[in-house]
CSV table of C-alpha atoms in Angstrom, one decimal:
chain,number,residue,atom,x,y,z
A,1,UNK,CA,145.6,74.5,168.5
A,2,UNK,CA,146.4,72.5,165.4
A,3,UNK,CA,147.0,74.2,162.1
A,4,UNK,CA,146.2,71.9,159.2
A,5,UNK,CA,145.6,72.3,155.5
A,6,UNK,CA,147.0,75.0,153.2
A,7,UNK,CA,146.0,77.9,155.6
A,8,UNK,CA,147.8,76.2,158.5
A,9,UNK,CA,150.9,75.5,156.4
A,10,UNK,CA,150.9,79.2,155.2
A,11,UNK,CA,150.8,80.5,158.8
A,12,UNK,CA,153.5,78.0,159.9
A,13,UNK,CA,155.7,79.0,157.0
A,14,UNK,CA,155.2,82.7,157.7
A,15,UNK,CA,156.1,82.1,161.4
A,16,UNK,CA,159.2,80.1,160.6
A,17,UNK,CA,160.2,82.6,158.0
A,18,UNK,CA,159.9,85.5,160.4
A,19,UNK,CA,161.9,83.7,163.0
A,20,UNK,CA,164.7,82.9,160.5
A,21,UNK,CA,164.6,86.4,159.1
A,22,UNK,CA,164.9,87.9,162.6
A,23,UNK,CA,167.8,85.6,163.4
A,24,UNK,CA,169.5,86.3,160.1
A,25,UNK,CA,169.2,90.1,160.6
A,26,UNK,CA,170.6,89.8,164.1
A,27,UNK,CA,173.6,87.9,162.7
A,28,UNK,CA,174.0,90.3,159.8
A,29,UNK,CA,173.9,93.3,162.2
A,30,UNK,CA,176.5,91.9,164.5
A,31,UNK,CA,178.7,90.8,161.5
A,32,UNK,CA,178.5,94.2,159.8
A,33,UNK,CA,179.0,96.2,163.0
A,34,UNK,CA,182.0,94.1,163.9
A,35,UNK,CA,183.8,93.9,167.2
A,36,UNK,CA,185.5,97.3,166.7
A,37,UNK,CA,182.8,99.0,164.7
A,38,UNK,CA,184.5,98.6,161.3
A,39,UNK,CA,182.9,96.9,158.3
A,40,UNK,CA,184.0,93.3,157.5
A,41,UNK,CA,185.0,92.1,154.1
A,42,UNK,CA,182.2,92.2,151.5
A,43,UNK,CA,182.3,88.4,150.9
A,44,UNK,CA,181.3,87.8,154.5
A,45,UNK,CA,178.1,90.0,154.1
A,46,UNK,CA,177.3,88.3,150.8
A,47,UNK,CA,177.8,84.8,152.4
A,48,UNK,CA,175.5,85.8,155.2
A,49,UNK,CA,172.8,87.0,152.9
A,50,UNK,CA,173.1,83.8,150.8
A,51,UNK,CA,172.7,81.8,154.0
A,52,UNK,CA,169.7,83.9,155.0
A,53,UNK,CA,167.8,83.1,151.8
A,54,UNK,CA,168.8,79.5,151.9
A,55,UNK,CA,167.4,79.2,155.4
A,56,UNK,CA,164.2,81.0,154.3
A,57,UNK,CA,163.7,78.7,151.3
A,58,UNK,CA,164.4,75.6,153.5
A,59,UNK,CA,161.9,76.8,156.1
A,60,UNK,CA,159.2,77.4,153.5
A,61,UNK,CA,159.7,74.1,151.8
A,62,UNK,CA,159.8,72.0,155.1
A,63,UNK,CA,156.7,73.7,156.4
A,64,UNK,CA,154.7,72.8,153.3
A,65,UNK,CA,155.5,69.1,153.4
A,66,UNK,CA,152.6,68.1,155.7
A,67,UNK,CA,149.8,69.5,153.6
A,68,UNK,CA,151.3,68.8,150.2
A,69,UNK,CA,151.4,65.0,150.7
A,70,UNK,CA,149.0,62.9,148.7
A,71,UNK,CA,145.8,61.9,150.4
A,72,UNK,CA,146.0,58.8,152.4
A,73,UNK,CA,143.8,55.8,151.4
A,74,UNK,CA,140.6,55.9,153.4
A,75,UNK,CA,139.1,52.9,155.1
A,76,UNK,CA,135.5,53.8,154.0
A,77,UNK,CA,134.3,51.4,151.3
A,78,UNK,CA,133.8,53.0,147.9
A,79,UNK,CA,131.6,52.2,144.9
A,80,UNK,CA,133.7,51.6,141.7
A,81,UNK,CA,132.6,52.9,138.3
A,82,UNK,CA,134.3,51.7,135.1
A,83,UNK,CA,134.5,54.5,132.5
A,84,UNK,CA,135.8,53.5,129.0
A,85,UNK,CA,136.0,56.2,126.3
A,86,UNK,CA,136.3,55.6,122.6
A,87,UNK,CA,135.3,57.3,119.3
A,88,UNK,CA,132.9,59.8,120.7
A,89,UNK,CA,131.2,57.5,123.2
A,90,UNK,CA,131.5,56.5,126.9
A,91,UNK,CA,130.7,53.2,128.5
A,92,UNK,CA,129.9,53.7,132.2
A,93,UNK,CA,129.3,50.7,134.4
A,94,UNK,CA,127.2,51.0,136.6
A,95,UNK,CA,125.1,54.0,135.3
A,96,UNK,CA,124.0,55.0,138.8
A,97,UNK,CA,125.9,55.6,142.1
A,98,UNK,CA,124.7,56.4,145.6
A,99,UNK,CA,124.9,59.9,147.0
A,100,UNK,CA,127.1,60.6,150.1
A,101,UNK,CA,129.3,57.6,149.4
A,102,UNK,CA,132.8,57.7,147.9
A,103,UNK,CA,132.9,56.7,144.3
A,104,UNK,CA,136.2,55.6,142.6
A,105,UNK,CA,136.1,56.2,138.8
A,106,UNK,CA,138.5,54.0,136.8
A,107,UNK,CA,138.9,55.9,133.5
A,108,UNK,CA,140.6,54.6,130.3
A,109,UNK,CA,140.4,54.9,126.6
A,110,UNK,CA,140.3,52.4,123.7
A,111,UNK,CA,141.6,54.7,120.9
A,112,UNK,CA,143.0,58.1,121.6
A,113,UNK,CA,143.2,60.8,124.2
A,114,UNK,CA,139.8,61.8,125.7
A,115,UNK,CA,138.8,63.2,129.0
A,116,UNK,CA,135.9,62.6,131.4
A,117,UNK,CA,134.6,65.9,132.7
A,118,UNK,CA,131.7,65.6,135.1
A,119,UNK,CA,129.1,68.4,135.6
A,120,UNK,CA,126.6,68.6,138.4
A,121,UNK,CA,122.8,69.0,137.7
A,122,UNK,CA,123.3,72.8,137.8
A,123,UNK,CA,126.0,72.7,135.0
A,124,UNK,CA,129.0,73.3,137.2
A,125,UNK,CA,132.2,71.3,136.4
A,126,UNK,CA,133.1,69.1,139.3
A,127,UNK,CA,136.2,67.3,138.0
A,128,UNK,CA,137.9,66.1,134.9
A,129,UNK,CA,140.1,63.1,134.3
A,130,UNK,CA,142.3,62.2,131.3
A,131,UNK,CA,141.4,59.0,129.5
A,132,UNK,CA,144.4,57.5,127.8
A,133,UNK,CA,144.9,54.3,125.8
A,134,UNK,CA,146.7,51.6,127.7
A,135,UNK,CA,146.5,53.5,131.0
A,136,UNK,CA,143.9,53.6,133.8
A,137,UNK,CA,143.4,56.8,135.8
A,138,UNK,CA,141.6,56.7,139.1
A,139,UNK,CA,139.7,59.4,140.8
A,140,UNK,CA,137.8,59.3,144.1
A,141,UNK,CA,134.8,61.6,144.6
A,142,UNK,CA,131.8,61.9,146.9
A,143,UNK,CA,128.6,63.2,145.3
A,144,UNK,CA,126.5,65.0,147.9
A,145,UNK,CA,123.5,65.9,145.8
A,146,UNK,CA,121.3,63.4,144.0
A,147,UNK,CA,120.4,64.0,140.4
A,148,UNK,CA,121.4,63.6,136.7
A,149,UNK,CA,125.1,64.3,136.2
A,150,UNK,CA,126.5,65.0,132.7
A,151,UNK,CA,129.9,63.7,131.5
A,152,UNK,CA,131.6,65.5,128.5
A,153,UNK,CA,134.9,64.9,126.8
A,154,UNK,CA,137.0,68.0,127.3
A,155,UNK,CA,140.0,66.9,125.2
A,156,UNK,CA,139.5,67.5,121.4
A,157,UNK,CA,139.3,64.0,119.9
A,158,UNK,CA,138.0,64.5,116.4
A,159,UNK,CA,135.0,65.6,114.4
A,160,UNK,CA,132.5,64.0,116.7
A,161,UNK,CA,134.1,65.5,119.9
A,162,UNK,CA,131.1,67.9,120.5
A,163,UNK,CA,128.7,65.0,120.6
A,164,UNK,CA,130.7,63.0,123.2
A,165,UNK,CA,128.3,63.5,126.1
A,166,UNK,CA,126.6,61.1,128.4
A,167,UNK,CA,124.7,61.1,131.7
A,168,UNK,CA,124.6,59.0,134.8
A,169,UNK,CA,122.5,59.1,137.9
A,170,UNK,CA,123.3,59.8,141.5
A,171,UNK,CA,120.6,58.3,143.8
A,172,UNK,CA,119.8,58.9,147.4
A,173,UNK,CA,121.2,56.3,149.7
A,174,UNK,CA,118.6,53.7,150.7
């Protein structure tokens, strides 16, 4: 059985932590009991507790490495959409994309900070990307439902901010 994703990482981290905790308690018990039943020096117990928490922290961090890594590039070919934001407008090329195909949005700005927030046909926010002058952000997304999608600026950009809205079309694959 393979454990993947955040749930698998959490279960793995919990298992590792419980094993380390059990081992540390065993060591502490033996150290505190001592060979003749007398208590050791206080600094020994404090050092063991510090070691216990260091091991637990290390175990949790190491177990999270696999699922926390960035997504690997996928071999599946994607459509590319250029999004340029400027003074309360967007330029989106092309204006339609195919459904069930990865789309890479290349988002930038000509003047100030904007954002590109995309809503599905039901009005639910799917994602948002910052649009910054002199910098291109990329986001990969797969639309599963055909329809008219709305893009809004979600970063206040001046008096015309509320009117910075546009639409694009997601079409069924042919």
